[in-house]
Short mmCIF file of C-alpha atoms in Angstrom, two decimals:
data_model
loop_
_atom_site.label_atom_id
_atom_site.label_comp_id
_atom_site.label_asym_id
_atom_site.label_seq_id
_atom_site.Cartn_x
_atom_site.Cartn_y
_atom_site.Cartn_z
CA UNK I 1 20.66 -15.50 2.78
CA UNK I 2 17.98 -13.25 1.68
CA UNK I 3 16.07 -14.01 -1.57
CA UNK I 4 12.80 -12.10 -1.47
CA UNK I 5 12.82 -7.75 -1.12
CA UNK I 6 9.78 -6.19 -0.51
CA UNK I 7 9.81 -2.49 -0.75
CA UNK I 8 7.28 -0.02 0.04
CA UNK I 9 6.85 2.87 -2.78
CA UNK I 10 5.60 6.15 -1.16
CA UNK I 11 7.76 7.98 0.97
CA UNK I 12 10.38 5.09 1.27
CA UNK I 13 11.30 3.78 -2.66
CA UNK I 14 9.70 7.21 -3.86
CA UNK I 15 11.45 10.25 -3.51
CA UNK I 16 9.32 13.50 -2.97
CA UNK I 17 8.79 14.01 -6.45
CA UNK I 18 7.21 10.69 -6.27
CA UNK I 19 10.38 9.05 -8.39
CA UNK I 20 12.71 5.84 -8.11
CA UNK I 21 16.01 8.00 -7.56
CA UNK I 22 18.66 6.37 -10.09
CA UNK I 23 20.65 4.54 -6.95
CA UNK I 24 17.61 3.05 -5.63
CA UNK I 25 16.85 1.88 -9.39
CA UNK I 26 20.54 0.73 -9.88
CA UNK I 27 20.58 -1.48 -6.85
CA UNK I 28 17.45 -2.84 -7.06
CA UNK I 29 18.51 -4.57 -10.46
CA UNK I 30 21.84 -5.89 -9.07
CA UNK I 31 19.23 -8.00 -6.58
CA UNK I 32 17.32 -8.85 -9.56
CA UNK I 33 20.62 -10.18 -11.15
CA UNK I 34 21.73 -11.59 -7.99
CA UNK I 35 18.81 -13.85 -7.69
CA UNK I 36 16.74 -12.03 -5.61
CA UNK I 37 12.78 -11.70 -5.82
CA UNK I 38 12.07 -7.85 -5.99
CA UNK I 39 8.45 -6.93 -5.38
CA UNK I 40 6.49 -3.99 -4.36
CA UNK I 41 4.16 -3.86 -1.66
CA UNK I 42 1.81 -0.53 -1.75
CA UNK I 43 -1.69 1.02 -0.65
CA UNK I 44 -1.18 2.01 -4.29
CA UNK I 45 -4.12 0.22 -6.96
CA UNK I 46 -2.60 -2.53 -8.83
CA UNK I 47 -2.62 -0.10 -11.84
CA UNK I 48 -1.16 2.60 -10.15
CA UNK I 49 1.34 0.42 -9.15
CA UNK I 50 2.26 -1.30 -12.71
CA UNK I 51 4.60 1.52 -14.51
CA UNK I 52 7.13 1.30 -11.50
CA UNK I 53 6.84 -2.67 -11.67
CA UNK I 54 7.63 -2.13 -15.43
CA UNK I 55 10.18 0.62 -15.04
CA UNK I 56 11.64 -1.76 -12.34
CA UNK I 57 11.52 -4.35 -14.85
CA UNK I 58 9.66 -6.71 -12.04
CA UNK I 59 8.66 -10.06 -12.65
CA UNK I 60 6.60 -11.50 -9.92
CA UNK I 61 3.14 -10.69 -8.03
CA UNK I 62 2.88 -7.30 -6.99
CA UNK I 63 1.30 -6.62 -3.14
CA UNK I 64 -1.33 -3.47 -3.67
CA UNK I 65 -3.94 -2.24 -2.01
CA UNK I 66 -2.19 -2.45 1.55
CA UNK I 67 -2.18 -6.57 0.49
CA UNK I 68 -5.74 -6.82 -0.36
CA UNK I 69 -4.89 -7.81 -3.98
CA UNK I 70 -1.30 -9.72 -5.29
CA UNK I 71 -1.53 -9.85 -8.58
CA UNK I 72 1.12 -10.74 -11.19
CA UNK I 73 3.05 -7.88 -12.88
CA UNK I 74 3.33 -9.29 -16.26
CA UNK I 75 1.34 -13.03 -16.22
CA UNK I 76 -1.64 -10.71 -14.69
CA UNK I 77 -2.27 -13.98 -12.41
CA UNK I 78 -4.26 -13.01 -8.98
CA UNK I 79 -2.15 -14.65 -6.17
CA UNK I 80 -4.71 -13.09 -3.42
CA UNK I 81 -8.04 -11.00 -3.43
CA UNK I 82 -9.64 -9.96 0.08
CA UNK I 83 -11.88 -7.29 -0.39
CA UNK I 84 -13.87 -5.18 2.13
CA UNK I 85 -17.51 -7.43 2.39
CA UNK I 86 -20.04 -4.95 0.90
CA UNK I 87 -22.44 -5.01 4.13
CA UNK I 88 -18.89 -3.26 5.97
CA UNK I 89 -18.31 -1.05 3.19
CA UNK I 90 -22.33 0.62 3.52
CA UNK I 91 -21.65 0.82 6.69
CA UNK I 92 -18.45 2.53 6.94
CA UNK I 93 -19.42 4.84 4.32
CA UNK I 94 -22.76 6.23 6.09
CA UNK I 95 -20.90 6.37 9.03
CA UNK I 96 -17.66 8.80 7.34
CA UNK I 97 -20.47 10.49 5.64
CA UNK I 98 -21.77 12.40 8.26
CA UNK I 99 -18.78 13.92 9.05
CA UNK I 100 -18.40 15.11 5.37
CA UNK I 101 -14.90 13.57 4.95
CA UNK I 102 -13.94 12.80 1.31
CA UNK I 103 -14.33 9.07 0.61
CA UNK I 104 -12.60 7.05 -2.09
CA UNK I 105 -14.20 3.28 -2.76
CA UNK I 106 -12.39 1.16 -5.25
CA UNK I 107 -13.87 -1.73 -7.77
CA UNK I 108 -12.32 -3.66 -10.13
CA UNK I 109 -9.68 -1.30 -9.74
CA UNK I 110 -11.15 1.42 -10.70
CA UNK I 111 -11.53 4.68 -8.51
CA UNK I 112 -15.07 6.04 -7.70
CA UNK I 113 -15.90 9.20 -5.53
CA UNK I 114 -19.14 10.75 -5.21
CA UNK I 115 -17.76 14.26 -6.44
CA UNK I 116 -14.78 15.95 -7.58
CA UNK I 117 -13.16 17.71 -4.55
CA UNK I 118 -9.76 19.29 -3.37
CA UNK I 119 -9.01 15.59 -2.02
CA UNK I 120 -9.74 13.78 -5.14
CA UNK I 121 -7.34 15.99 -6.56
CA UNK I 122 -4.70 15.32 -4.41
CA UNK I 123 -5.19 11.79 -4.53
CA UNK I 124 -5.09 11.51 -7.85
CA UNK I 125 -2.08 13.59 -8.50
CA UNK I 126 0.19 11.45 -5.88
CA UNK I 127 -1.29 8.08 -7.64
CA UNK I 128 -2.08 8.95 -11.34
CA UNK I 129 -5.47 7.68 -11.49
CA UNK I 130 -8.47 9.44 -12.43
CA UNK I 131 -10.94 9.10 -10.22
CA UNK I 132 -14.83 8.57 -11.52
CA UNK I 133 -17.77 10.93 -9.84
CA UNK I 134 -20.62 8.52 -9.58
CA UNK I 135 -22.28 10.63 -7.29
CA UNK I 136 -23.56 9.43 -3.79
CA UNK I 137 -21.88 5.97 -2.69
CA UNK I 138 -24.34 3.61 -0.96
CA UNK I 139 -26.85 3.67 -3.99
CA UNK I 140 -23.87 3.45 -6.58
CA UNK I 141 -22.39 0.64 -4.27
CA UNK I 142 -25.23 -1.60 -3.58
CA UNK I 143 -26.79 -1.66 -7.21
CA UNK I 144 -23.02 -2.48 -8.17
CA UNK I 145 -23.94 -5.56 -5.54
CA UNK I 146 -19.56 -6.01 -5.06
CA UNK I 147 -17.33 -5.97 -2.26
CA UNK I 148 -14.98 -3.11 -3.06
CA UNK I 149 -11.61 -3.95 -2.57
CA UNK I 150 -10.89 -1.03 -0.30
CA UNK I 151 -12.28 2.17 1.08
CA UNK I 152 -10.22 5.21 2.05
CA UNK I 153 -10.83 8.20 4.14
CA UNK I 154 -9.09 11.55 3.45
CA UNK I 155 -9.07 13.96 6.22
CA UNK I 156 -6.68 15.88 8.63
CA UNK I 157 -4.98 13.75 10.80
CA UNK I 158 -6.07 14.27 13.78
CA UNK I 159 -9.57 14.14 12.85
CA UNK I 160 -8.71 10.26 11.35
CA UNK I 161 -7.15 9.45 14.57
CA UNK I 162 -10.80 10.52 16.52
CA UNK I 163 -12.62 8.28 14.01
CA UNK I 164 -10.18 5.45 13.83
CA UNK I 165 -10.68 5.61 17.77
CA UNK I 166 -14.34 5.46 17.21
CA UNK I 167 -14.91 2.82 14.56
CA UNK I 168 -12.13 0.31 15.32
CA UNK I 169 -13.98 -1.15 18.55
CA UNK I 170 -16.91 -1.29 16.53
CA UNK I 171 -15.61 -3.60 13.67
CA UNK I 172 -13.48 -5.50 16.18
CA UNK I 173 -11.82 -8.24 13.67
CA UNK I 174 -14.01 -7.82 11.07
CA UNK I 175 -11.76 -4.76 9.04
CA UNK I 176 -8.67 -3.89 8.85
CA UNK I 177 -7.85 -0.18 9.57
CA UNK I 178 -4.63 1.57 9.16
CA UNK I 179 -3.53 4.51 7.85
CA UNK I 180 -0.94 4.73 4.96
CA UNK I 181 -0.22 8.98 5.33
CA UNK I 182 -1.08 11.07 7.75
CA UNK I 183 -4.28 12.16 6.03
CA UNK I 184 -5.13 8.73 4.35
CA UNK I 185 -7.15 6.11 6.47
CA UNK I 186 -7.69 2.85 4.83
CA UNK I 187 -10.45 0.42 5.67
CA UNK I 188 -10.41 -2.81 4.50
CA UNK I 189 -10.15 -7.03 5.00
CA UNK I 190 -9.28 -8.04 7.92
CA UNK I 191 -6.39 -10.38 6.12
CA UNK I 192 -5.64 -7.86 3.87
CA UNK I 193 -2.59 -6.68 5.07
CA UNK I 194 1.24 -6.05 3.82
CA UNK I 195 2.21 -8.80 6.34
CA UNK I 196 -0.27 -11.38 5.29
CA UNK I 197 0.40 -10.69 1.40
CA UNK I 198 4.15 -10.86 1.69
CA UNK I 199 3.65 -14.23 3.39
CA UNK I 200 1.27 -14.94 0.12
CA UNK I 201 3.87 -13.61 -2.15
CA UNK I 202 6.74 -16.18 -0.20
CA UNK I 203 5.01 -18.80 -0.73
CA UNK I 204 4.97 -18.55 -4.52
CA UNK I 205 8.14 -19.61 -3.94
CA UNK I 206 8.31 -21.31 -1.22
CA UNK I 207 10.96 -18.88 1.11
CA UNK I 208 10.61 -18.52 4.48
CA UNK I 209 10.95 -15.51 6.81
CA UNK I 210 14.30 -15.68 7.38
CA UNK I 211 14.96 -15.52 3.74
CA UNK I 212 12.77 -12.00 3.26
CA UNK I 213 13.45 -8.40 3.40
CA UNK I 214 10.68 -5.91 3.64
CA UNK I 215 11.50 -1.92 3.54
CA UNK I 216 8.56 0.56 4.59
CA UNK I 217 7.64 4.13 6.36
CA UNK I 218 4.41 3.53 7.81
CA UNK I 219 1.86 2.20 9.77
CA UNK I 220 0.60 0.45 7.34
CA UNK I 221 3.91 -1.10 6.51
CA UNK I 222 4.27 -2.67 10.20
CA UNK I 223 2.91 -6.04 9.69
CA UNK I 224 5.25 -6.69 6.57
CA UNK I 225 8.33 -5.59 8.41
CA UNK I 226 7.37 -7.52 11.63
CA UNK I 227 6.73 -10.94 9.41
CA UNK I 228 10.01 -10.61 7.11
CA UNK I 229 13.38 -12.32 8.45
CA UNK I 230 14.60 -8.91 8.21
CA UNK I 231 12.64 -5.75 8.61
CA UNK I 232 13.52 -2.64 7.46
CA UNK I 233 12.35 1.10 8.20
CA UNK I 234 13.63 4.28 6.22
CA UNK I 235 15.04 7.24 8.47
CA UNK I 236 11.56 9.15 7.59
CA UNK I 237 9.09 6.45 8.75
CA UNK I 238 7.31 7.21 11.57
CA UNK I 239 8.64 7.17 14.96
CA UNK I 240 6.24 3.87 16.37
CA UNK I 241 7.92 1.77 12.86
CA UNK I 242 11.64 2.35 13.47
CA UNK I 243 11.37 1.49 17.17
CA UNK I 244 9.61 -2.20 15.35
CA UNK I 245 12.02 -2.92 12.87
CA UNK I 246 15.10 -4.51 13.29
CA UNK I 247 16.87 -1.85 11.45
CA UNK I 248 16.74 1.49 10.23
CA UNK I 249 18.43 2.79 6.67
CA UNK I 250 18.76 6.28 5.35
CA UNK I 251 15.46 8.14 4.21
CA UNK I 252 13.40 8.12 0.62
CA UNK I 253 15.67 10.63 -0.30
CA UNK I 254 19.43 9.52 0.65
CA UNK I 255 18.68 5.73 -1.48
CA UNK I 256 17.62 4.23 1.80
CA UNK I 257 16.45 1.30 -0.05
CA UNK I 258 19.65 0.87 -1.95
CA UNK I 259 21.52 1.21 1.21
CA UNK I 260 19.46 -2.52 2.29
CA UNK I 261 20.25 -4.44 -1.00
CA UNK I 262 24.25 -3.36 -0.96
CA UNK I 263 25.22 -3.91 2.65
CA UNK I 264 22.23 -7.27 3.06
CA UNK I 265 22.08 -8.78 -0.52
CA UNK I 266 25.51 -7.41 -2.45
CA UNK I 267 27.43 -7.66 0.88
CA UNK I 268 29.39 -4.35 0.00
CA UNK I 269 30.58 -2.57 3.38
#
């Protein structure tokens, strides 16, 4: 019945030491054999994204950058770029600078930051990337002349809530906002979501709804789980997910993903 699995990576394919646990790894391979289409959809970049394609063994277009970019995991083909039009990205940076949050803007997927701070540091140890200190944004960005793909805000949660409160009426349909952790707000196309590149990603192949499975934790993981035939939430997601998906499996760190693929694809009990 189902022939495309999209699963999440942080905090629902990931375990806390930010590894594939050796029964989600084992089951996702028996879909592979079975037939299924095994992708990854992820806020992660495309290259922070590749070595668990590759450890996966994955062989189809990977959804990154909360959908903003599908690109190929071994061909390298580009199924689907939106990024964030330049004019938004000024504009959301001088807006989330004077509030002195840290600010991450991405290009060609590479990682640029103004500085070097404690939330650089994080970011890069969760996603293995080094990030590059370029020093203030909007010059950097508009003698670059590109739309960056996305641009993320790192603060405390509650003071991304205020701002996503604030901005969102202001861009209206133009961006996409979301956040992908508690402390991670993500601005970017307004098409460039997990939904709209899973739909990209079916299409490859020409499945339909019905025939996908998408498995994720958080907001940013809604519009994937609400387009699949069968959507999926781990017992950690976030309260406002499990009440939208149409089922709920055991957390990042029980194998809640290889939970879906043995009772939904392997048909065990």
């Amino acid at each position: 019945m189902y022939r495309l699995l999209a699963v999440d990576l942080d905090d629902t394919l990931l375990n806390k030491d930010l590894r594939i646990g050796e029964d989600n790894r084992r089951a996702l391979a028996l879909a592979r054999r079975a037939g299924v289409v095994v992708t990854l959809a992820t806020g992660r970049m495309y290259r922070a994204t590749l070595p668990f394609a590759r450890e996966l063994e994955i062989d189809a277009p990977l959804i990154t950058y909360q959908g903003a970019l599908v690109k190929h995991a071994v061909t390298r083909e580009v199924v689907v770029h939106r990024p964030v039009p330049l004019a938004c990205a000024l504009d959301i940076i001088s807006r989330v600078q004077t509030r002195g949050y840290h600010i991450n803007i991405y290009l060609d997927d590479h990682l640029y930051v103004e500085r070097h701070t404690d939330e650089s540091r994080l970011y890069q140890s969760i996603s293995g990337v080094q990030a590059r200190a370029v020093g203030p944004l909007v010059p950097f960005l508009k003698e670059a002349g590109q739309d960056p793909t996305k641009v993320l805000v790192i603060a405390p949660e509650e003071k991304l809530d205020e701002l996503a409160a604030e901005l969102k009426p202001l861009y209206g349909d133009d961006l996409h906002i979301t956040k992908s952790k508690p402390y991670f707000l993500e601005f970017s196309h307004p098409q460039a979501t997990k939904g709209h590149a899973l739909a990209a990603v079916a299409a490859v192949y020409g499945f339909k709804p019905a025939e996908v499975i998408a498995v994720g934790d958080s907001y940013n993981d809604l519009e994937m789980i609400e387009w699949a035939g069968l959507g999926v939430a781990v017992a950690n997601a976030r309260p406002q997910v499990k009440a939208r998906a149409d089922y709920v499996t055991a957390s990042n760190e029980d194998g809640g993903v290889a939970r879906v693929v043995e009772k939904f694809i392997l048909g065990w009990a």
